[in-house]
Short mmCIF file of C-alpha atoms and ligand atoms in Angstrom, two decimals:
data_model
loop_
_atom_site.label_atom_id
_atom_site.label_comp_id
_atom_site.label_asym_id
_atom_site.label_seq_id
_atom_site.Cartn_x
_atom_site.Cartn_y
_atom_site.Cartn_z
CA MET A 1058 19.85 -24.12 -25.70
CA THR A 1059 17.35 -25.42 -23.33
CA ALA A 1060 16.62 -28.81 -22.56
CA THR A 1061 13.36 -30.07 -23.82
CA VAL A 1062 10.97 -31.31 -21.82
CA ASN A 1063 8.81 -34.41 -22.62
CA PRO A 1064 4.82 -34.11 -23.13
CA ILE A 1065 3.34 -35.58 -19.68
CA THR A 1066 0.35 -38.04 -20.26
CA VAL A 1067 -1.37 -38.11 -17.67
CA ASP A 1068 -5.43 -39.44 -17.25
CA VAL A 1069 -6.84 -36.48 -15.98
CA VAL A 1070 -5.91 -32.68 -15.28
CA VAL A 1071 -7.80 -30.64 -13.33
CA VAL A 1072 -7.18 -27.07 -13.60
CA GLY A 1073 -8.22 -24.24 -10.44
CA ALA A 1074 -7.49 -25.76 -6.50
CA GLY A 1075 -10.58 -24.22 -4.65
CA SER A 1076 -13.60 -25.93 -3.64
CA ALA A 1077 -14.54 -27.79 -6.95
CA GLY A 1078 -10.85 -28.09 -7.65
CA VAL A 1079 -10.22 -30.31 -4.41
CA ALA A 1080 -13.20 -32.56 -4.98
CA ALA A 1081 -13.22 -33.48 -8.82
CA ALA A 1082 -9.38 -34.05 -8.29
CA ALA A 1083 -9.08 -35.21 -4.86
CA ALA A 1084 -12.29 -37.78 -7.11
CA ALA A 1085 -10.61 -38.67 -10.03
CA ALA A 1086 -7.29 -39.76 -7.93
CA GLU A 1087 -9.77 -42.12 -5.35
CA GLU A 1088 -11.86 -44.24 -7.78
CA GLY A 1089 -7.52 -44.75 -9.66
CA ALA A 1090 -6.65 -42.05 -12.37
CA THR A 1091 -3.37 -40.33 -12.46
CA THR A 1092 -4.58 -37.34 -11.40
CA VAL A 1093 -2.30 -33.52 -11.92
CA LEU A 1094 -4.37 -30.60 -9.86
CA LEU A 1095 -2.92 -27.16 -11.05
CA GLU A 1096 -3.37 -24.26 -8.98
CA ALA A 1097 -2.20 -20.59 -10.18
CA SER A 1098 -1.61 -18.56 -6.91
CA GLY A 1099 0.87 -20.89 -4.38
CA HIS A 1100 -1.45 -22.74 -2.01
CA VAL A 1101 -5.43 -24.89 -1.97
CA GLY A 1102 -8.74 -23.62 -0.81
CA GLY A 1103 -10.30 -20.66 -3.68
CA THR A 1104 -12.24 -19.01 -3.35
CA LEU A 1105 -14.04 -20.86 -0.73
CA ALA A 1106 -10.56 -20.19 1.41
CA TRP A 1107 -8.42 -16.77 0.54
CA GLN A 1108 -11.45 -14.40 -0.06
CA LEU A 1109 -11.65 -15.25 3.73
CA LEU A 1110 -15.61 -16.42 3.58
CA GLU A 1111 -17.79 -15.65 6.29
CA HIS A 1112 -18.32 -19.44 6.23
CA SER A 1113 -19.52 -22.30 3.74
CA ALA A 1114 -23.28 -22.55 2.62
CA GLY A 1115 -25.56 -24.66 0.67
CA PHE A 1116 -25.19 -28.15 2.74
CA HIS A 1117 -29.30 -27.94 3.68
CA ASP A 1118 -31.95 -27.01 2.49
CA VAL A 1119 -34.65 -24.13 4.01
CA HIS A 1120 -36.22 -27.03 6.61
CA GLY A 1121 -32.71 -28.30 7.93
CA ASN A 1122 -32.37 -31.63 4.91
CA GLN A 1123 -29.12 -32.42 4.18
CA VAL A 1124 -28.82 -32.37 0.60
CA ILE A 1125 -24.86 -32.12 0.39
CA ALA A 1126 -22.71 -35.37 1.96
CA GLY A 1127 -19.52 -36.86 -0.16
CA PHE A 1128 -16.66 -34.45 0.28
CA GLY A 1129 -17.63 -31.42 1.18
CA ASP A 1130 -18.93 -33.20 4.15
CA ARG A 1131 -16.18 -35.52 4.91
CA LEU A 1132 -13.54 -32.20 4.62
CA ILE A 1133 -15.76 -30.82 7.25
CA GLY A 1134 -15.92 -33.50 9.93
CA ARG A 1135 -12.63 -33.86 10.01
CA LEU A 1136 -12.18 -30.06 10.14
CA LYS A 1137 -14.79 -29.89 13.08
CA GLU A 1138 -12.71 -33.07 14.60
CA LEU A 1139 -9.91 -31.13 14.55
CA GLY A 1140 -11.75 -27.55 15.62
CA SER A 1141 -10.98 -26.19 12.49
CA SER A 1142 -14.52 -25.45 12.06
CA PRO A 1143 -18.16 -25.55 14.61
CA GLY A 1144 -19.65 -27.67 12.03
CA HIS A 1145 -23.49 -26.74 10.34
CA ILE A 1146 -23.98 -24.66 12.86
CA LEU A 1147 -28.03 -22.83 12.93
CA ASP A 1148 -28.26 -20.09 9.97
CA ASP A 1149 -30.62 -17.77 11.40
CA VAL A 1150 -31.62 -15.54 9.09
CA GLY A 1151 -32.29 -17.63 6.51
CA TYR A 1152 -30.63 -18.13 4.05
CA THR A 1153 -30.80 -21.99 4.42
CA ALA A 1154 -30.77 -24.11 7.52
CA THR A 1155 -27.36 -24.03 8.17
CA ARG A 1156 -23.90 -22.28 7.33
CA THR A 1157 -20.69 -23.61 7.69
CA PRO A 1158 -18.23 -21.52 9.41
CA VAL A 1159 -14.82 -22.65 8.97
CA ASN A 1160 -10.71 -21.27 9.78
CA HIS A 1161 -9.79 -20.33 6.16
CA VAL A 1162 -5.74 -21.38 6.24
CA GLU A 1163 -6.95 -24.74 8.24
CA LEU A 1164 -9.22 -25.37 5.85
CA SER A 1165 -6.15 -24.84 3.15
CA LEU A 1166 -4.11 -27.12 5.18
CA MET A 1167 -6.47 -29.44 5.22
CA GLU A 1168 -7.42 -29.78 1.60
CA ALA A 1169 -4.10 -30.03 0.68
CA VAL A 1170 -3.23 -32.94 3.36
CA MET A 1171 -6.72 -34.45 1.60
CA LEU A 1172 -5.73 -34.40 -1.84
CA GLY A 1173 -2.33 -36.07 -0.45
CA GLU A 1174 -3.69 -38.77 1.46
CA ALA A 1175 -5.80 -39.10 -2.36
CA GLY A 1176 -3.07 -39.67 -4.03
CA VAL A 1177 -3.49 -36.14 -6.53
CA GLN A 1178 -0.05 -34.25 -7.81
CA LEU A 1179 -0.61 -30.74 -6.73
CA TRP A 1180 1.09 -29.01 -8.71
CA LEU A 1181 1.04 -24.65 -7.21
CA ASN A 1182 2.07 -21.82 -9.30
CA SER A 1183 1.92 -24.03 -12.14
CA PRO A 1184 -1.74 -21.82 -13.86
CA VAL A 1185 -2.92 -23.05 -17.63
CA VAL A 1186 -1.30 -20.86 -20.03
CA ALA A 1187 -2.33 -22.47 -23.60
CA VAL A 1188 -4.70 -25.08 -24.69
CA GLN A 1189 -4.14 -27.15 -27.95
CA ARG A 1190 -7.01 -28.42 -29.16
CA GLU A 1191 -7.42 -31.23 -32.42
CA GLY A 1192 -11.16 -31.28 -33.24
CA ASP A 1193 -13.36 -32.07 -30.35
CA ARG A 1194 -10.26 -32.93 -28.08
CA ILE A 1195 -8.58 -31.16 -25.92
CA THR A 1196 -5.19 -32.72 -27.22
CA GLY A 1197 -2.83 -30.02 -24.19
CA LEU A 1198 -2.27 -28.49 -22.08
CA THR A 1199 0.27 -25.50 -21.06
CA VAL A 1200 1.57 -24.52 -18.41
CA GLU A 1201 3.94 -21.94 -16.68
CA THR A 1202 5.33 -23.85 -12.95
CA PRO A 1203 8.30 -22.62 -11.42
CA ALA A 1204 10.25 -25.19 -12.73
CA GLY A 1205 9.72 -23.56 -16.85
CA ARG A 1206 6.96 -24.87 -19.02
CA ARG A 1207 4.99 -28.02 -19.51
CA GLU A 1208 2.98 -29.10 -21.90
CA LEU A 1209 0.73 -32.27 -20.99
CA ARG A 1210 -1.26 -34.44 -22.93
CA PRO A 1211 -4.47 -35.51 -20.71
CA GLY A 1212 -6.91 -38.52 -21.11
CA GLN A 1213 -9.70 -36.02 -19.28
CA VAL A 1214 -9.50 -31.92 -18.44
CA VAL A 1215 -12.12 -30.34 -15.23
CA ASP A 1216 -11.91 -26.83 -15.84
CA ALA A 1217 -12.41 -25.71 -12.41
CA SER A 1218 -10.68 -22.28 -12.35
CA GLY A 1219 -13.77 -19.90 -11.92
CA ASP A 1220 -13.61 -18.12 -14.72
CA ALA A 1221 -13.26 -21.53 -17.44
CA VAL A 1222 -10.29 -20.47 -19.10
CA VAL A 1223 -9.47 -23.61 -19.94
CA ALA A 1224 -12.94 -23.89 -21.75
CA ARG A 1225 -12.26 -20.48 -22.94
CA ARG A 1226 -9.04 -21.20 -24.37
CA ALA A 1227 -10.34 -23.94 -25.69
CA GLY A 1228 -12.74 -21.87 -27.42
CA ALA A 1229 -15.60 -23.18 -26.04
CA ARG A 1230 -19.10 -21.28 -26.32
CA PHE A 1231 -20.57 -19.26 -23.17
CA HIS A 1232 -23.51 -18.19 -21.83
CA GLU A 1233 -24.69 -14.58 -23.73
CA ASP A 1234 -24.30 -12.15 -21.27
CA ALA A 1235 -22.69 -8.78 -20.68
CA ALA A 1236 -20.45 -8.83 -18.33
CA ARG A 1237 -21.87 -5.50 -16.84
CA THR A 1238 -25.16 -7.78 -15.85
CA HIS A 1239 -23.19 -10.31 -13.25
CA GLN A 1240 -23.32 -9.96 -9.80
CA PRO A 1241 -20.01 -7.49 -8.76
CA ALA A 1242 -16.93 -8.15 -7.13
CA SER A 1243 -15.88 -7.61 -3.83
CA LEU A 1244 -12.90 -8.00 -1.17
CA THR A 1245 -13.57 -9.65 2.03
CA PHE A 1246 -11.57 -8.24 5.28
CA LYS A 1247 -11.45 -9.84 8.61
CA LEU A 1248 -11.29 -7.82 11.19
CA GLY A 1249 -8.98 -8.45 14.32
CA GLY A 1250 -9.26 -5.99 18.36
CA VAL A 1251 -13.01 -6.21 17.89
CA ASP A 1252 -14.52 -5.94 21.81
CA PHE A 1253 -17.80 -8.81 21.39
CA ALA A 1254 -19.54 -7.24 24.62
CA ALA A 1255 -19.89 -3.52 23.56
CA LEU A 1256 -20.09 -4.69 19.63
CA LEU A 1257 -23.49 -7.04 20.95
CA ASP A 1258 -24.78 -4.95 23.50
CA TYR A 1259 -25.24 -2.17 20.54
CA ALA A 1260 -26.83 -4.59 18.48
CA ARG A 1261 -29.33 -5.78 21.46
CA ALA A 1262 -30.58 -2.23 22.21
CA ASN A 1263 -31.40 -1.73 18.18
CA PRO A 1264 -32.49 -4.52 16.87
CA ALA A 1265 -34.24 -3.04 14.10
CA ASP A 1266 -30.44 -2.33 12.31
CA PHE A 1267 -30.22 -5.74 12.14
CA ARG A 1268 -31.75 -8.22 9.82
CA PRO A 1269 -35.73 -10.11 11.42
CA GLY A 1270 -34.61 -13.48 13.45
CA ASN A 1271 -31.21 -12.74 13.43
CA ILE A 1272 -29.59 -13.86 17.30
CA ILE A 1273 -27.51 -11.24 18.25
CA GLY A 1274 -25.18 -14.26 20.69
CA ASP A 1275 -22.89 -13.62 23.47
CA ALA A 1276 -19.23 -12.35 23.60
CA ALA A 1277 -18.88 -16.23 24.94
CA ASP A 1278 -19.69 -17.25 21.97
CA SER A 1279 -17.55 -19.64 19.66
CA ASP A 1280 -19.64 -17.29 16.83
CA VAL A 1281 -22.38 -15.04 16.10
CA ASN A 1282 -23.68 -14.24 12.43
CA LEU A 1283 -24.56 -10.36 12.05
CA TRP A 1284 -26.52 -8.77 9.59
CA GLY A 1285 -27.34 -4.76 9.47
CA LEU A 1286 -25.53 -1.83 11.21
CA GLY A 1287 -27.79 -0.12 8.56
CA SER A 1288 -28.62 3.00 10.60
CA LEU A 1289 -24.85 3.46 11.03
CA LEU A 1290 -24.13 2.81 7.81
CA ALA A 1291 -26.46 4.97 6.29
CA ARG A 1292 -25.11 7.75 8.63
CA GLY A 1293 -21.63 6.68 7.48
CA TYR A 1294 -22.35 7.45 3.95
CA GLN A 1295 -24.90 10.70 4.40
CA ASP A 1296 -21.89 12.08 6.60
CA GLY A 1297 -18.95 11.79 3.90
CA GLN A 1298 -17.58 9.41 6.17
CA LEU A 1299 -18.59 6.80 3.24
CA SER A 1300 -17.86 7.03 -0.47
CA LEU A 1301 -20.48 3.85 -1.11
CA GLN A 1302 -23.76 3.66 0.21
CA ARG A 1303 -25.32 0.59 1.95
CA SER A 1304 -27.77 -0.20 3.71
CA GLU A 1305 -26.61 -3.43 5.33
CA MET A 1306 -23.43 -5.64 6.32
CA HIS A 1307 -22.54 -9.04 6.71
CA LEU A 1308 -20.65 -9.77 9.54
CA ALA A 1309 -19.11 -12.97 10.93
CA GLY A 1310 -17.56 -13.40 13.88
CA TRP A 1311 -15.50 -14.88 15.94
CA PRO A 1312 -16.53 -13.48 19.76
CA ARG A 1313 -13.89 -15.42 21.93
CA ARG A 1314 -10.70 -14.54 19.46
CA GLY A 1315 -12.07 -10.46 18.83
CA GLU A 1316 -11.82 -11.41 14.95
CA ALA A 1317 -15.15 -11.15 12.84
CA VAL A 1318 -15.13 -11.26 8.70
CA VAL A 1319 -16.81 -8.39 6.77
CA ASN A 1320 -17.73 -8.93 3.52
CA VAL A 1321 -19.50 -4.56 2.85
CA SER A 1322 -17.14 -3.47 -0.43
CA ARG A 1323 -18.05 -3.60 -4.01
CA VAL A 1324 -17.21 -2.57 -7.74
CA SER A 1325 -19.07 -4.19 -10.74
CA ALA A 1326 -17.34 -6.92 -12.29
CA GLY A 1327 -15.25 -6.39 -15.98
CA ASP A 1328 -14.79 -9.25 -18.56
CA VAL A 1329 -12.43 -11.54 -17.87
CA GLU A 1330 -10.73 -11.13 -21.89
CA GLU A 1331 -10.01 -7.63 -20.42
CA ASN A 1332 -7.67 -7.51 -17.42
CA TRP A 1333 -10.06 -6.00 -14.81
CA THR A 1334 -9.34 -6.66 -11.34
CA GLY A 1335 -6.19 -4.77 -10.87
CA ASP A 1336 -8.26 -1.53 -11.28
CA ALA A 1337 -10.77 -3.50 -9.50
CA ALA A 1338 -8.18 -3.80 -6.89
CA ILE A 1339 -7.17 -0.64 -6.23
CA GLN A 1340 -10.82 1.07 -5.87
CA LEU A 1341 -11.68 -2.28 -3.39
CA SER A 1342 -9.04 -1.69 -1.44
CA ARG A 1343 -10.01 2.40 -0.96
CA GLN A 1344 -13.10 0.96 0.52
CA VAL A 1345 -11.61 -1.49 2.14
CA LEU A 1346 -10.06 0.82 4.33
CA GLU A 1347 -12.49 3.54 3.92
CA PHE A 1348 -14.84 1.23 5.84
CA VAL A 1349 -12.01 0.26 8.30
CA ARG A 1350 -12.31 3.67 9.66
CA TRP A 1351 -15.50 4.08 9.67
CA PHE A 1352 -15.94 1.20 11.84
CA ARG A 1353 -12.88 2.60 14.24
CA HIS A 1354 -15.07 5.89 14.46
CA ALA A 1355 -18.80 5.05 14.02
CA VAL A 1356 -19.05 1.02 15.52
CA PRO A 1357 -19.50 0.24 18.83
CA GLY A 1358 -16.64 -2.13 19.96
CA CYS A 1359 -14.90 -1.89 16.95
CA ALA A 1360 -12.25 1.75 18.40
CA GLU A 1361 -9.48 -0.21 18.71
CA CYS A 1362 -10.51 -2.73 15.62
CA TYR A 1363 -6.86 -3.34 12.26
CA VAL A 1364 -7.85 -5.57 9.63
CA ALA A 1365 -6.43 -8.64 10.23
CA ALA A 1366 -6.46 -10.23 7.09
CA VAL A 1367 -7.49 -9.39 3.39
CA ALA A 1368 -8.62 -11.66 0.86
CA ASP A 1369 -5.68 -12.38 -1.11
CA ARG A 1370 -7.75 -11.74 -4.28
CA VAL A 1371 -10.68 -9.71 -5.78
CA GLY A 1372 -13.84 -11.66 -4.59
CA VAL A 1373 -15.14 -12.63 -8.59
CA ARG A 1374 -19.77 -13.81 -8.46
CA GLU A 1375 -19.51 -14.72 -11.85
CA SER A 1376 -18.41 -14.05 -14.51
CA GLY A 1377 -19.21 -16.14 -17.53
CA ARG A 1378 -20.58 -19.52 -17.61
CA VAL A 1379 -19.73 -22.35 -20.28
CA VAL A 1380 -23.08 -24.03 -22.65
CA GLY A 1381 -23.06 -27.50 -21.47
CA VAL A 1382 -24.93 -30.25 -22.95
CA ALA A 1383 -27.41 -29.46 -20.52
CA THR A 1384 -28.27 -26.01 -18.46
CA LEU A 1385 -29.34 -25.62 -14.85
CA THR A 1386 -32.18 -22.45 -15.76
CA ARG A 1387 -34.15 -20.22 -12.44
CA ASP A 1388 -36.94 -22.55 -13.54
CA ASP A 1389 -35.94 -25.72 -12.24
CA LEU A 1390 -34.39 -23.75 -8.88
CA LEU A 1391 -38.34 -22.85 -8.49
CA HIS A 1392 -39.92 -26.38 -9.42
CA PRO A 1393 -38.16 -29.06 -9.14
CA VAL A 1394 -38.08 -32.30 -10.28
CA SER A 1395 -36.70 -35.82 -9.00
CA ARG A 1396 -34.12 -36.06 -12.97
CA PRO A 1397 -33.00 -40.14 -13.38
CA ASP A 1398 -29.17 -38.30 -14.50
CA SER A 1399 -29.13 -35.96 -11.76
CA ILE A 1400 -25.42 -36.20 -10.39
CA ALA A 1401 -25.96 -33.69 -7.40
CA ARG A 1402 -27.87 -31.78 -5.29
CA GLY A 1403 -28.78 -28.23 -4.84
CA ALA A 1404 -30.88 -25.81 -2.15
CA PHE A 1405 -28.96 -22.67 -1.73
CA PRO A 1406 -31.67 -19.32 -2.44
CA ILE A 1407 -31.23 -17.40 -5.46
CA ASP A 1408 -28.79 -14.74 -4.45
CA ILE A 1409 -28.17 -11.78 -6.80
CA HIS A 1410 -25.97 -9.11 -5.17
CA GLU A 1411 -27.14 -5.69 -6.96
CA PRO A 1412 -24.24 -4.08 -8.51
CA ASP A 1413 -26.10 -0.22 -8.69
CA LYS A 1414 -28.21 -0.51 -5.44
CA PRO A 1415 -27.43 -0.49 -1.21
CA SER A 1416 -28.96 -2.71 -0.44
CA LEU A 1417 -27.67 -6.66 0.16
CA SER A 1418 -28.80 -8.75 -2.42
CA HIS A 1419 -32.38 -9.99 -4.50
CA THR A 1420 -33.06 -13.23 -2.78
CA GLU A 1421 -35.09 -16.22 -3.87
CA GLN A 1422 -36.72 -18.91 -1.48
CA LEU A 1423 -36.65 -22.03 -2.68
CA THR A 1424 -38.76 -24.64 -0.72
CA GLU A 1425 -37.14 -28.00 -2.23
CA PRO A 1426 -33.84 -28.97 -3.14
CA TYR A 1427 -32.74 -28.79 -7.09
CA ASP A 1428 -31.89 -31.68 -9.51
CA ILE A 1429 -28.36 -30.63 -11.13
CA PRO A 1430 -28.27 -32.96 -14.35
CA TYR A 1431 -24.06 -34.02 -15.67
CA GLY A 1432 -25.47 -32.35 -18.68
CA CYS A 1433 -24.55 -29.23 -16.92
CA LEU A 1434 -20.14 -30.18 -16.63
CA VAL A 1435 -20.41 -31.94 -20.24
CA VAL A 1436 -19.32 -28.36 -22.68
CA ASP A 1437 -20.68 -28.61 -25.31
CA GLY A 1438 -18.24 -30.20 -28.51
CA ILE A 1439 -15.18 -31.04 -26.79
CA ASP A 1440 -15.06 -34.20 -25.53
CA ASN A 1441 -12.33 -34.63 -23.05
CA LEU A 1442 -13.97 -30.74 -20.56
CA LEU A 1443 -15.38 -31.15 -18.33
CA VAL A 1444 -16.97 -27.86 -16.06
CA ALA A 1445 -17.18 -27.76 -11.63
CA GLY A 1446 -18.26 -25.76 -9.52
CA ARG A 1447 -18.78 -21.90 -10.57
CA CYS A 1448 -18.50 -21.37 -14.21
CA ILE A 1449 -21.54 -24.78 -14.68
CA SER A 1450 -23.83 -24.63 -17.59
CA SER A 1451 -26.53 -22.16 -15.93
CA THR A 1452 -28.39 -19.01 -15.97
CA HIS A 1453 -27.54 -15.55 -14.50
CA GLU A 1454 -30.33 -16.54 -12.35
CA ALA A 1455 -29.16 -19.95 -12.19
CA ASN A 1456 -25.99 -19.80 -10.63
CA GLY A 1457 -26.67 -17.29 -7.96
CA SER A 1458 -27.55 -20.25 -6.00
CA ALA A 1459 -25.21 -23.12 -7.42
CA ARG A 1460 -22.18 -21.35 -6.70
CA ILE A 1461 -21.95 -21.50 -3.89
CA THR A 1462 -20.13 -23.46 -2.30
CA ALA A 1463 -20.64 -26.88 -0.66
CA THR A 1464 -22.16 -26.96 -4.46
CA CYS A 1465 -19.46 -26.68 -5.62
CA PHE A 1466 -17.87 -29.45 -3.74
CA ALA A 1467 -21.28 -31.33 -5.10
CA THR A 1468 -20.70 -30.77 -8.71
CA GLY A 1469 -16.34 -31.55 -8.46
CA GLU A 1470 -16.77 -34.82 -6.68
CA ALA A 1471 -19.96 -36.11 -9.57
CA ALA A 1472 -16.61 -34.13 -12.34
CA GLY A 1473 -13.55 -35.74 -11.41
CA VAL A 1474 -15.52 -39.32 -11.17
CA ALA A 1475 -17.37 -38.15 -14.31
CA ALA A 1476 -13.03 -37.85 -15.54
CA ALA A 1477 -11.97 -40.95 -14.18
CA LEU A 1478 -14.71 -43.09 -15.87
CA ALA A 1479 -14.07 -41.99 -18.92
CA ALA A 1480 -10.37 -41.63 -18.79
CA SER A 1481 -10.58 -45.67 -17.12
CA GLY A 1482 -12.79 -46.63 -20.41
CA ASN A 1483 -11.10 -44.55 -22.72
CA SER A 1484 -14.66 -43.02 -23.69
CA ALA A 1485 -15.86 -39.52 -24.53
CA ALA A 1486 -17.18 -37.41 -21.32
CA PRO A 1487 -20.24 -37.27 -23.14
CA ALA A 1488 -20.53 -41.02 -23.23
CA VAL A 1489 -20.39 -41.34 -19.97
CA ASP A 1490 -22.82 -44.33 -17.95
CA VAL A 1491 -24.70 -41.83 -16.18
CA ALA A 1492 -26.54 -44.86 -14.64
CA LEU A 1493 -22.74 -45.46 -13.05
CA LEU A 1494 -21.69 -41.59 -12.20
CA ARG A 1495 -24.51 -41.95 -10.39
CA GLN A 1496 -24.11 -45.58 -8.40
CA THR A 1497 -20.09 -44.26 -8.12
CA LEU A 1498 -21.25 -40.80 -6.10
CA VAL A 1499 -22.83 -42.79 -4.00
CA ARG A 1500 -21.30 -45.40 -3.20
CA ARG A 1501 -19.08 -41.90 -2.38
CA GLY A 1502 -21.69 -41.03 -0.10
CA VAL A 1503 -22.83 -38.29 -2.37
CA LEU A 1504 -26.61 -37.38 -1.19
CA LEU A 1505 -28.46 -37.82 -5.11
CA SER A 1506 -32.44 -36.81 -5.37
CA THR A 1507 -33.74 -40.39 -4.90
CA GLN A 1508 -32.25 -41.35 -1.92
CA VAL A 1509 -34.33 -40.56 1.92
CA LYS A 1510 -33.62 -37.12 3.70
CA ARG A 1511 -31.25 -36.51 6.53
CA PRO A 1512 -32.77 -34.08 8.39
CA ILE A 1513 -30.08 -32.18 10.73
CA HIS A 1514 -31.55 -31.71 14.58
CA PHE A 1515 -29.67 -29.05 16.27
CA ALA A 1516 -27.80 -29.83 19.61
CA PRO A 1517 -28.21 -26.54 21.81
CA VAL A 1518 -23.75 -26.42 21.33
CA ASP A 1519 -24.67 -26.59 17.28
CA CYS A 1520 -26.86 -22.64 18.39
C1 FAD B 1000 -17.01 -12.04 -1.81
C2 FAD B 1000 -17.69 -13.55 -1.77
C3 FAD B 1000 -18.62 -13.74 -1.16
C4 FAD B 1000 -19.01 -15.18 -0.89
N1 FAD B 1000 -20.00 -15.72 0.47
C5 FAD B 1000 -20.10 -17.14 0.27
C6 FAD B 1000 -20.62 -17.62 1.19
O1 FAD B 1000 -20.26 -16.65 2.04
N2 FAD B 1000 -20.59 -18.99 1.62
C7 FAD B 1000 -20.29 -19.38 0.27
O2 FAD B 1000 -20.59 -21.12 0.61
N3 FAD B 1000 -20.10 -18.67 -0.97
C8 FAD B 1000 -19.71 -17.50 -1.00
N4 FAD B 1000 -19.28 -17.06 -2.19
C9 FAD B 1000 -19.72 -18.00 -3.49
C10 FAD B 1000 -18.16 -19.05 -3.76
O3 FAD B 1000 -17.09 -18.27 -2.37
C11 FAD B 1000 -17.89 -18.83 -5.06
O4 FAD B 1000 -18.25 -19.67 -6.63
C12 FAD B 1000 -16.95 -20.45 -5.33
O5 FAD B 1000 -16.17 -20.33 -4.28
C13 FAD B 1000 -16.24 -20.93 -6.42
O6 FAD B 1000 -15.78 -21.88 -6.61
P1 FAD B 1000 -14.61 -22.46 -7.30
O7 FAD B 1000 -14.33 -24.27 -7.17
O8 FAD B 1000 -15.60 -23.03 -8.15
O9 FAD B 1000 -13.40 -21.44 -7.44
P2 FAD B 1000 -12.38 -20.91 -6.65
O10 FAD B 1000 -12.83 -21.51 -5.56
O11 FAD B 1000 -13.00 -19.68 -6.92
O12 FAD B 1000 -11.12 -21.71 -7.04
C14 FAD B 1000 -10.84 -21.62 -8.73
C15 FAD B 1000 -9.28 -21.65 -8.38
O13 FAD B 1000 -8.66 -21.75 -10.17
C16 FAD B 1000 -7.12 -20.61 -9.89
N5 FAD B 1000 -7.12 -20.28 -11.33
C17 FAD B 1000 -7.46 -20.11 -11.66
N6 FAD B 1000 -7.33 -19.19 -13.56
C18 FAD B 1000 -6.54 -20.10 -13.38
C19 FAD B 1000 -4.97 -21.17 -13.82
N7 FAD B 1000 -5.27 -20.51 -15.23
N8 FAD B 1000 -4.95 -22.28 -13.92
C20 FAD B 1000 -4.73 -22.93 -12.96
N9 FAD B 1000 -5.87 -21.94 -12.06
C21 FAD B 1000 -6.29 -21.38 -11.91
C22 FAD B 1000 -7.87 -19.96 -9.19
O14 FAD B 1000 -6.40 -19.92 -8.62
C23 FAD B 1000 -8.69 -20.51 -7.62
O15 FAD B 1000 -8.42 -20.75 -6.91
C24 FAD B 1000 -18.85 -16.11 -2.50
C25 FAD B 1000 -17.73 -15.34 -3.20
C26 FAD B 1000 -17.37 -13.82 -3.16
C27 FAD B 1000 -16.85 -14.06 -4.75
#
């Protein structure tokens, strides 16, 4: 006979320990809520850490004004102090003013430390497998843990799972678009054994092979950012070494360590309900191995390179966005207005990777930061469910900006504070006092649109 384990009552349950979920859980616990953070995999960090992203992006607008602070910036400060990140450094190709490289493993470790400091109960290897809903409320979450199946009775739930698994299982509505219109999925990998002196010599001698403005850097630098290699990619495709046609790639390197993260592979995303990532992983693995062979044969400085690490999951850019009480649109981004119900801001361009084209992406630049209203986190029709991160209520185009990690930290922090306020007042998430939420966020160091702009000044060391 199996022993019955009593349901566990918790103020706030956060699902998913990526950028949004870590920020949400830390914020909820710091604001006094008993908080459990559930993560399906065995470590925290989500896509930023385990898709080995080239850098966290979106902390500043294109003019150099800081738009995201709060938890995400505290985290980067701690990493910088440790030597795990150079902090916000110049983005020479102009997506925004800055990009923020991190050591992926040290980011994950630091996030775990910060969750511990905040008093979060972290459950790893603990996916949510079922959701119980009665009327307008989620009354229970079923979780498979290494110790067996557990039932949670949450006051509030923050769904930061990227794929919005809780919202889906609770019957929430999603913005209607077919999976085939979603951005493609990728598998990012890290090369070791790169001779940066030779690679950067090639780049300096062939500026037309790289994006305008791309600063080539030096083998003695700690970080380099290369966007291009288009002519070598074209030759590789023509002579049959590469089966995927690409016109450029992004390579973020640590020259002193001989390492570079490469973002180039891609497959069309599938439908979340249809368990498509296994097939995608097979196709992407084939592409990664092809690219590695091509690097060794065709790219100067890479003859001795090898795959030092590969993402531990298929990198999903977009998989469905929940319908909230408000929805962020392309128009909100291109013509921003200051909103009294704003709980976060964003400023990254609308960056849409086309599944079927060789070019890297379609990018629409934003001249000013935009406000994200609280309603984009509030799930329509469910009183105790908030969403955060890449699954917030947004159109396909707006999501092309809001999905970026700095913005995910910000919507996560806002959702965590809102959930703690709702739990402490025993109120519904849609009824949270937004003025109080904003006051609390500002006290925590979050930047909202009514505040004075914080410009960045690059010291020579940062560049
Ligand atoms: C290939 C690629 C390149 C990118 N490049 C950049 C870049 O250079 N810079 C940048 O800033 N952004 C980049 N992005 C975008 C960005 O990485 C993501 O949009 C962002 O990390 C999403 O954060 P999140 O917290 O919403 O979700 P995630 O970080 O994906 O976290 C979701 C977490 O939920 C967990 N989870 C899922 N289901 C369950 C469940 N049932 N129970 C419990 N846990 C669950 C997952 O394991 C995961 O850890 C890129 C994305 C991709 C795919």
